């Protein structure tokens, strides 16, 4: 099934996206305008991204000590993306946006991730600019965000440091007021930053005339000491090239230097950098220190940055999903055309023998190959449904009635760790299966599936590892607002179950989901029975895996309901495909949660208590 038909079904038949046009923000739109957006993005992805996916993998970024070199195709792909208007797709008309629903924007961006996940870095610029629109001053929005939306400039997010990794409370980058009049700068309170930032995607290049870095740093206290923990973290906008209050380049380089490029397993088309801020290589006004402008209030940086990080986590989930589907499409094509082996002898012939006089069959006719293909299809298509469901929650949060919007906000808090982590794990497994379907050819560079696996392996680390997402889910999200988010999710699952029980094809799945969800809720309580965080969280990742499978089972069942509403007799092959993926998930995947929850429920300390010397 082609991606476009899958997106059309999920958006229009399942999520009912056309209903959004009744809301004032989207009143100018219709299915025709949304289809035009999808058509345009599909075409650009096909023409400017897909043909160069292997090229950007083989010709990875090169730093000659002064500038970064990238293939011409990367420049042209990013330019085409900017000219499409997708950088500001969901923004107001007043700032050059299209006021698209985020769910439609996410669906349109899926084409680019499918075509070449690393040739473009527009999602970083969009997330950066969206953050400034939410938390920046009017001048910061006019100068920085609007230039990013136009594609004139590009953006990054600078969190990690070599010594801190994901432990942001341990960052050492510091920001000092830049002179007695620092608070009077029209671009915001002006500071000088010094420190190092690691793993910064799109941190240096010449694809745009400027790069807008959003940088986390700490402002020292009156004694010159950095405030411990995350409370002391502030957020600054630090341009690569200095600009005036009208957004024009001043001609002076800011003190931000590229220390080197990280050469990665995958995503090689995007530069990944170590940046030095304020080391003095490019002194400003004769002295070291990168000029940065405070965004929001001092000490409020992490809260502001999470606005961008949550968008980025959904984006990573979509990227992982599309890489899984890219591998599936390649494996399906290969399996349909590759002859190898013969069918098992018919019933009544005794042992499982094969008749060597028979012609070879295509490998898609073998049961185990079908198993691998169906697993890939299931992982990819259910992950896509999950991502678009979460994107629709963003639309509800911003445009629905206040009570509905607040429910969407809280439900999104609970589901975001799953939207990021589940596709990152299981669509990577899909890529592994795609290689397996190809056999020995799969791990050669003559076929694309090995690159898809390499690209996707990064997504379990991007924007928070599995461990971080698991701690966030079990340690915080399921308890937020006295567990109301978990209760909201349970209500939605119960609604799906009630409807599915009336469908003979789905009734058994509905009962299985009830049992799985009861087990999850029970395990959540039992994990915290002693009130000791070290015990409750010792198996946070198995909990995340079980929770993710429970959520995806619900999504799969709900999608199956949508398919039957559209085709009650399941006469069409696409409906049969959706019912088949649901059956596969409930028969082959959902039972896995029993083992995961066993160690959660008993607060098993096998791993946590294992002595270091015994490794």
XYZ file of C-alpha atoms in Angstrom:
615
model
C 0.000 0.000 0.000
C 1.496 3.356 -1.033
C 2.252 5.981 1.599
C -0.162 8.498 0.108
C -3.176 6.200 0.336
C -2.228 5.330 3.923
C -1.964 9.016 4.846
C -5.269 9.805 3.156
C -7.025 7.067 5.112
C -5.497 8.051 8.453
C -6.145 11.762 8.010
C -9.579 11.748 6.467
C -11.292 8.442 7.268
C -9.774 7.720 10.687
C -8.987 11.103 12.263
C -11.714 13.028 10.435
C -9.360 15.907 9.698
C -11.869 17.679 7.454
C -13.846 18.501 10.617
C -11.070 20.920 11.547
C -12.176 23.279 8.769
C -15.166 24.216 10.949
C -12.778 25.915 13.370
C -11.994 29.601 12.759
C -8.247 29.059 12.417
C -8.669 26.591 9.560
C -11.814 28.063 7.974
C -10.002 29.048 4.760
C -8.976 25.436 4.161
C -10.642 22.405 2.649
C -9.618 18.931 1.668
C -8.651 20.364 -1.711
C -6.100 22.765 -0.209
C -4.726 20.052 2.059
C -4.426 17.617 -0.829
C -2.535 20.290 -2.748
C -0.050 20.567 0.129
C 0.394 16.797 0.197
C 0.804 16.724 -3.588
C 3.465 19.433 -3.494
C 5.463 17.820 -0.700
C 5.258 14.408 -2.321
C 6.578 15.868 -5.578
C 9.447 17.817 -3.974
C 10.449 14.778 -1.936
C 10.413 12.614 -5.046
C 12.405 15.060 -7.173
C 14.790 16.815 -4.764
C 15.273 14.389 -1.864
C 14.916 10.743 -2.885
C 17.402 10.687 -5.809
C 20.186 11.935 -3.541
C 19.678 9.815 -0.425
C 22.620 7.546 -1.240
C 24.754 10.500 -2.383
C 24.544 12.352 0.941
C 25.320 9.119 2.777
C 28.479 8.548 0.752
C 29.607 12.177 0.519
C 29.213 13.126 4.149
C 30.022 16.657 5.369
C 33.690 17.675 5.236
C 35.387 20.429 7.271
C 38.552 21.937 5.820
C 39.371 23.986 8.921
C 37.493 27.044 7.727
C 34.214 25.928 6.156
C 31.961 22.908 5.862
C 31.465 21.336 2.430
C 28.193 19.635 1.494
C 26.900 18.292 -1.827
C 25.076 20.758 -4.078
C 22.029 18.483 -3.851
C 21.733 19.314 -0.124
C 21.536 23.035 -0.867
C 18.932 22.508 -3.578
C 16.793 20.207 -1.416
C 16.761 22.670 1.484
C 15.991 25.545 -0.873
C 13.068 23.659 -2.404
C 11.720 22.836 1.049
C 11.934 26.490 2.129
C 10.252 27.688 -1.063
C 7.360 25.282 -0.460
C 6.383 27.278 2.633
C 6.581 24.239 4.902
C 8.960 25.944 7.346
C 6.055 28.097 8.550
C 3.213 25.767 7.583
C 1.275 25.986 10.846
C 2.068 29.622 11.610
C -0.274 32.595 11.288
C -0.859 34.246 7.940
C 0.557 37.425 9.499
C 4.040 35.919 9.713
C 3.900 34.255 6.316
C 2.407 30.971 7.468
C -0.354 28.839 5.971
C -2.271 28.139 9.214
C -2.241 24.429 8.485
C -3.202 21.964 11.211
C -0.138 20.366 12.752
C -1.512 16.949 11.840
C -1.502 17.913 8.162
C 1.985 19.414 8.485
C 3.270 16.207 10.095
C 1.717 14.088 7.348
C 3.236 16.263 4.618
C 6.673 16.117 6.233
C 6.487 12.326 6.231
C 7.236 12.352 2.500
C 10.598 14.014 3.119
C 11.627 11.578 5.844
C 10.695 8.685 3.581
C 12.732 10.120 0.696
C 15.880 11.128 2.608
C 15.827 11.631 6.328
C 19.151 13.486 6.561
C 19.383 15.718 3.486
C 17.136 18.348 5.050
C 17.171 19.928 8.504
C 14.080 22.086 8.185
C 12.384 20.602 11.235
C 15.114 22.054 13.456
C 14.589 25.523 12.004
C 10.822 25.227 12.370
C 11.092 24.033 15.976
C 13.570 26.799 16.795
C 11.353 29.500 15.280
C 8.194 28.077 16.881
C 9.883 28.271 20.266
C 10.724 31.921 19.706
C 7.143 32.612 18.667
C 6.001 31.121 21.972
C 8.633 32.485 24.351
C 10.674 35.158 22.572
C 10.155 38.914 22.586
C 8.390 40.636 19.699
C 11.763 41.780 18.364
C 13.259 38.282 18.610
C 10.271 36.934 16.723
C 10.567 39.584 14.004
C 14.327 39.270 13.552
C 15.120 35.628 14.210
C 11.926 33.568 13.864
C 10.631 35.235 10.709
C 13.980 34.882 8.943
C 13.981 31.194 9.841
C 10.450 30.742 8.557
C 11.457 32.300 5.238
C 14.469 29.979 4.899
C 16.893 32.892 4.822
C 18.380 31.624 8.090
C 18.411 28.178 9.711
C 18.262 27.104 13.351
C 19.625 24.633 15.888
C 19.081 23.554 19.470
C 22.211 23.441 21.652
C 21.700 21.447 24.832
C 24.280 18.687 25.334
C 27.871 19.212 26.404
C 30.801 16.791 26.229
C 30.906 16.222 29.992
C 27.148 16.304 30.607
C 25.416 14.390 27.811
C 21.723 14.189 28.642
C 22.283 15.334 32.228
C 21.461 18.971 31.581
C 21.755 19.911 35.231
C 25.514 19.433 34.785
C 26.038 21.846 31.898
C 28.905 24.305 32.372
C 28.271 26.856 29.628
C 27.960 30.199 31.370
C 26.473 33.552 30.402
C 27.675 36.878 31.801
C 25.974 40.260 31.299
C 27.605 42.109 28.406
C 28.251 45.533 29.900
C 26.328 47.930 32.083
C 23.681 48.540 29.425
C 23.161 44.896 28.583
C 19.452 44.935 29.406
C 18.733 47.707 26.911
C 19.627 45.848 23.711
C 16.575 45.788 21.397
C 17.176 42.093 20.650
C 16.914 41.205 24.332
C 19.148 41.320 27.409
C 22.654 40.805 25.979
C 25.108 38.303 27.459
C 28.491 36.820 26.625
C 28.532 33.018 26.529
C 31.472 30.672 26.999
C 31.349 26.889 26.806
C 31.146 23.878 24.518
C 28.135 22.174 22.975
C 28.237 18.641 21.573
C 26.088 16.670 19.094
C 24.619 19.807 17.531
C 22.821 18.864 14.325
C 23.132 21.416 11.507
C 25.510 23.338 13.771
C 27.625 24.690 10.921
C 27.187 24.845 7.158
C 26.724 27.347 4.357
C 23.190 26.418 3.372
C 21.862 29.742 4.662
C 23.312 33.165 5.303
C 23.014 32.767 9.068
C 22.481 30.086 11.721
C 20.388 30.827 14.811
C 21.541 28.772 17.782
C 19.253 28.327 20.779
C 21.679 27.695 23.623
C 21.155 26.537 27.199
C 23.557 28.197 29.648
C 23.734 29.213 33.283
C 23.986 32.755 34.616
C 26.361 32.749 37.634
C 25.071 33.977 40.985
C 26.392 37.000 42.870
C 29.407 34.947 43.988
C 30.231 33.884 40.451
C 29.042 30.320 41.047
C 26.762 28.340 38.752
C 23.436 27.420 40.334
C 23.262 23.617 40.785
C 20.588 21.624 39.019
C 18.247 22.705 36.265
C 16.830 25.753 38.066
C 19.761 27.877 36.990
C 19.461 27.121 33.280
C 18.546 30.002 30.969
C 17.971 30.111 27.227
C 19.773 32.370 24.760
C 19.540 33.031 21.057
C 23.068 33.148 19.642
C 23.444 33.915 15.907
C 26.499 32.713 13.989
C 26.708 36.145 12.351
C 25.719 39.235 14.301
C 22.667 41.176 13.170
C 21.109 44.553 13.881
C 17.645 45.266 15.239
C 16.190 45.122 11.706
C 17.590 41.655 11.027
C 20.367 42.776 8.698
C 23.820 41.215 8.953
C 26.331 43.607 10.473
C 29.262 41.918 8.763
C 30.769 40.792 12.074
C 31.142 37.128 12.952
C 29.976 36.043 16.395
C 32.388 34.123 18.599
C 30.976 30.703 17.727
C 33.568 28.321 16.285
C 33.240 24.864 14.797
C 35.643 22.597 16.680
C 34.936 19.582 14.496
C 32.404 17.285 12.865
C 31.144 14.040 14.335
C 31.211 11.242 11.767
C 28.104 9.194 12.396
C 26.747 5.746 11.681
C 23.759 7.272 9.901
C 22.031 10.596 9.150
C 25.268 11.487 7.375
C 23.685 14.149 5.197
C 23.242 16.472 8.171
C 26.274 17.998 9.853
C 26.721 16.984 13.476
C 29.049 19.288 15.348
C 31.044 20.249 18.396
C 30.709 24.008 18.824
C 32.893 26.252 20.960
C 31.185 29.373 22.264
C 33.333 32.294 23.360
C 36.795 30.762 22.943
C 38.073 33.931 21.246
C 38.563 32.652 17.717
C 36.154 35.317 16.473
C 36.359 38.122 19.091
C 33.428 40.528 19.163
C 34.332 44.167 19.812
C 37.861 43.037 20.506
C 37.184 40.434 23.171
C 36.185 36.804 23.563
C 32.652 35.697 24.324
C 29.757 34.758 22.066
C 27.001 37.368 22.074
C 23.655 35.913 23.041
C 20.235 37.366 23.841
C 18.151 36.070 26.734
C 14.894 34.358 25.759
C 12.224 34.574 28.431
C 13.250 34.937 32.056
C 16.531 33.907 33.746
C 16.326 30.345 35.023
C 13.391 29.540 32.737
C 15.445 28.068 29.913
C 14.600 24.410 30.248
C 10.865 25.053 30.310
C 11.182 27.127 27.145
C 13.410 24.567 25.453
C 10.952 21.775 26.169
C 8.568 23.551 23.802
C 11.004 22.706 21.043
C 12.042 19.341 22.466
C 8.487 17.968 22.559
C 7.993 18.922 18.911
C 11.367 17.371 18.154
C 10.415 14.127 19.920
C 7.293 13.714 17.811
C 9.424 14.561 14.777
C 11.962 11.879 15.683
C 9.125 9.375 16.007
C 7.892 10.263 12.525
C 11.422 10.031 11.102
C 11.882 6.589 12.664
C 8.499 5.524 11.318
C 9.275 6.603 7.780
C 12.642 4.876 7.789
C 10.869 1.699 8.894
C 8.348 2.073 6.099
C 11.071 2.862 3.547
C 12.735 -0.435 4.423
C 9.394 -2.241 4.278
C 8.587 -0.900 0.823
C 12.025 -1.975 -0.430
C 11.692 -5.426 1.151
C 8.193 -5.884 -0.275
C 9.374 -5.039 -3.786
C 12.307 -7.413 -3.425
C 10.186 -10.250 -2.031
C 7.733 -9.954 -4.912
C 10.453 -10.251 -7.546
C 13.101 -12.545 -6.005
C 12.660 -16.258 -6.894
C 14.200 -18.622 -4.387
C 13.218 -21.992 -2.951
C 10.164 -24.148 -3.470
C 6.952 -24.635 -1.560
C 6.649 -27.248 1.152
C 5.035 -30.447 -0.123
C 1.228 -30.548 0.115
C -0.679 -32.119 2.978
C -0.543 -35.887 3.280
C 2.973 -36.205 1.905
C 4.610 -36.893 5.253
C 7.639 -34.897 6.345
C 8.200 -31.336 5.161
C 9.815 -32.128 1.829
C 10.207 -29.946 -1.245
C 9.903 -31.067 -4.847
C 13.102 -30.010 -6.615
C 11.461 -30.547 -10.018
C 9.092 -27.678 -9.384
C 9.946 -24.133 -10.452
C 11.247 -21.767 -7.797
C 8.708 -19.478 -6.193
C 9.045 -15.835 -5.244
C 10.159 -15.503 -1.658
C 6.958 -13.657 -0.718
C 5.237 -17.025 -1.022
C 7.181 -18.423 1.961
C 5.381 -18.173 5.297
C 8.399 -16.849 7.189
C 8.998 -14.088 4.667
C 5.345 -13.144 4.968
C 5.825 -13.024 8.734
C 8.732 -10.611 8.370
C 6.889 -8.438 5.871
C 3.743 -8.349 7.983
C 5.786 -7.384 11.045
C 7.341 -4.491 9.128
C 3.990 -3.356 7.785
C 2.473 -3.525 11.256
C 5.278 -1.646 12.991
C 5.389 1.085 10.358
C 1.700 1.691 9.786
C 0.693 1.600 13.452
C 3.597 3.906 14.336
C 2.401 6.333 11.667
C -1.116 6.230 13.073
C 0.258 6.910 16.564
C 2.295 9.885 15.330
C -0.655 11.427 13.512
C -2.908 10.847 16.518
C -0.454 12.778 18.667
C -0.223 15.484 16.016
C -4.013 15.755 16.097
C -3.807 16.210 19.868
C -1.587 19.236 19.203
C -4.362 20.653 17.012
C -6.901 19.979 19.755
C -4.674 21.644 22.336
C -4.447 24.837 20.283
C -7.878 25.134 18.648
C -10.488 23.103 20.547
C -12.817 24.268 23.329
C -10.947 24.906 26.607
C -11.879 21.659 28.369
C -11.120 19.526 25.298
C -7.880 21.423 24.753
C -6.749 20.807 28.311
C -7.473 17.093 28.038
C -5.465 16.986 24.810
C -2.555 18.757 26.507
C -2.381 16.237 29.317
C -2.940 13.217 27.105
C -0.115 14.428 24.866
C 2.172 14.639 27.894
C 1.541 10.954 28.584
C 1.845 9.842 24.965
C 4.909 11.857 23.863
C 7.440 9.398 25.381
C 5.687 6.619 23.445
C 5.446 8.635 20.220
C 9.218 9.058 20.318
C 10.423 5.746 21.724
C 8.100 3.129 20.239
C 8.803 3.895 16.560
C 12.508 4.307 17.371
C 12.670 0.749 18.691
C 10.196 -1.165 16.564
C 10.696 0.549 13.229
C 14.398 -0.143 13.724
C 13.392 -3.776 14.127
C 11.462 -3.375 10.885
C 14.682 -2.215 9.209
C 16.493 -5.263 10.570
C 13.785 -7.502 9.129
C 14.034 -5.686 5.786
C 17.717 -6.620 5.673
C 16.794 -10.202 6.569
C 14.279 -10.413 3.729
C 17.038 -9.405 1.310
C 19.337 -12.105 2.660
C 23.011 -11.528 1.915
C 22.152 -8.713 -0.465
C 20.602 -6.826 2.446
C 23.872 -5.956 4.101
C 25.528 -4.740 0.906
C 25.414 -1.179 -0.331
C 23.875 -2.365 -3.589
C 20.514 -2.199 -1.828
C 19.158 0.674 0.309
C 18.018 -1.267 3.374
C 21.378 -1.232 5.187
C 21.387 2.577 5.019
C 17.846 2.756 6.382
C 18.952 0.654 9.361
C 22.013 2.837 9.966
C 19.966 6.027 9.714
C 17.312 4.683 12.069
C 19.711 3.408 14.721
C 20.324 7.000 15.798
C 16.683 7.588 16.676
C 16.764 5.530 19.881
C 19.265 8.149 21.094
C 17.979 11.321 19.410
C 16.052 13.687 21.719
C 16.314 11.516 24.795
C 17.305 7.872 25.013
C 14.929 5.037 25.825
C 16.056 5.201 29.434
C 15.232 8.891 29.671
C 11.812 8.445 28.075
C 11.110 5.528 30.427
C 12.032 7.491 33.545
C 9.895 10.376 32.316
C 6.909 8.097 31.757
C 6.956 5.963 34.912
C 8.591 8.533 37.156
C 6.513 11.551 36.188
C 3.980 11.382 33.367
C 1.685 8.646 34.684
C 1.399 10.543 37.985
C 0.880 14.029 36.559
C -2.074 15.886 38.017
C -2.939 12.963 40.281
C -2.889 10.496 37.418
C -5.489 12.328 35.346
C -3.543 11.826 32.126
C -3.472 8.073 32.624
C -7.186 8.159 33.397
C -7.900 10.086 30.185
C -5.995 7.484 28.201
C -7.920 4.690 29.912
C -11.193 6.384 28.974
C -10.257 6.564 25.308
C -9.156 2.942 25.300
C -12.456 1.939 26.945
C -14.389 3.796 24.237
C -12.532 1.920 21.497
C -13.072 -1.396 23.293
C -16.806 -0.769 23.609
C -17.111 -0.164 19.871
C -14.853 -3.095 18.929
C -16.898 -5.558 20.989
C -19.764 -5.054 18.537
C -17.599 -6.163 15.607
C -17.213 -9.967 15.332
C -13.823 -9.561 13.665
C -12.520 -7.422 16.530
C -14.283 -8.669 19.668
C -11.461 -11.007 20.751
C -8.911 -8.225 20.247
C -11.048 -5.927 22.392
C -11.010 -8.412 25.250
C -7.253 -8.893 24.921
C -6.758 -5.133 25.117
C -8.865 -4.930 28.267
C -6.691 -7.579 29.913
C -3.484 -5.893 28.778
C -4.555 -2.497 30.036
C -5.645 -3.880 33.390
C -2.221 -5.503 33.704
C -0.513 -2.204 32.862
C -2.523 -0.254 35.405
C -1.886 -2.892 38.060
C 1.842 -2.929 37.319
C 1.971 0.864 37.542
C 0.579 0.685 41.066
C 2.744 -2.245 42.122
C 5.927 -0.636 40.808
C 5.421 2.190 43.304
C 4.044 0.020 46.128
C 7.077 0.573 48.358
C 7.385 4.252 47.492
C 11.103 3.764 46.830
C 12.024 5.391 43.491
C 15.103 3.195 42.990
C 12.895 0.100 43.136
C 10.009 1.521 41.124
C 12.237 2.780 38.330
C 14.719 -0.096 38.168
C 12.709 -1.577 35.286
C 11.430 1.623 33.725
C 12.429 0.538 30.207
C 10.462 -2.751 30.318
C 7.559 -0.655 31.598
C 7.991 1.743 28.664
C 8.014 -1.182 26.255
C 4.874 -2.710 27.761
C 3.108 0.655 27.914
C 4.057 1.346 24.308
C 2.696 -1.999 23.154
C -0.513 -1.360 25.076
C -0.936 2.051 23.463
C -0.148 0.750 19.976
C -2.579 -2.145 20.417
C -5.272 0.432 21.151
C -4.252 2.505 18.110
C -4.288 -0.603 15.888
C -7.736 -1.593 17.137
C -9.081 1.913 16.610
C -7.651 2.024 13.080
C -9.317 -1.322 12.361
C -12.631 0.150 13.511
C -12.100 3.057 11.141
C -11.366 0.668 8.300
C -14.606 -1.261 8.914
C -16.626 1.939 9.095
C -15.328 2.766 5.634
C -15.647 -0.806 4.283
C -18.001 -2.850 6.505
C -17.625 -6.082 4.536
C -13.823 -5.821 4.364
C -14.093 -6.304 0.616
C -11.114 -4.139 -0.301
C -7.499 -5.212 -0.009
C -6.553 -2.095 1.975
C -9.157 -2.949 4.635
C -7.936 -6.533 4.715
C -4.423 -5.179 5.179
C -5.440 -3.057 8.148
C -7.361 -5.888 9.767
C -4.382 -8.166 9.148
C -1.906 -5.838 10.819
C -4.240 -5.551 13.805
C -4.506 -9.338 14.052
C -0.736 -9.679 13.763
C -0.173 -7.204 16.577
C -2.627 -8.853 18.923
C -1.396 -12.380 18.181
C 2.354 -11.831 17.915
C 3.155 -8.616 19.808
C 0.718 -7.845 22.596
C 1.519 -11.084 24.521
C 5.064 -9.769 25.020
C 3.883 -7.372 27.701
C 3.449 -10.225 30.182
C 7.214 -10.747 30.484
C 7.974 -7.025 30.566
C 5.452 -6.338 33.308
C 6.566 -9.299 35.423
C 9.824 -7.583 36.376
C 8.036 -4.239 36.835
C 5.370 -5.696 39.095
C 7.857 -7.483 41.363
C 10.314 -4.561 41.341
C 12.963 -7.045 40.214
C 16.424 -5.762 41.140
C 18.479 -8.256 39.133
C 20.008 -5.526 36.995
C 20.107 -2.716 39.527
C 21.839 -4.829 42.191
C 24.268 -6.625 39.903
C 27.764 -5.949 41.275
C 30.060 -3.952 39.021
C 32.973 -6.311 39.563
C 30.898 -9.242 38.274
C 30.578 -7.811 34.782
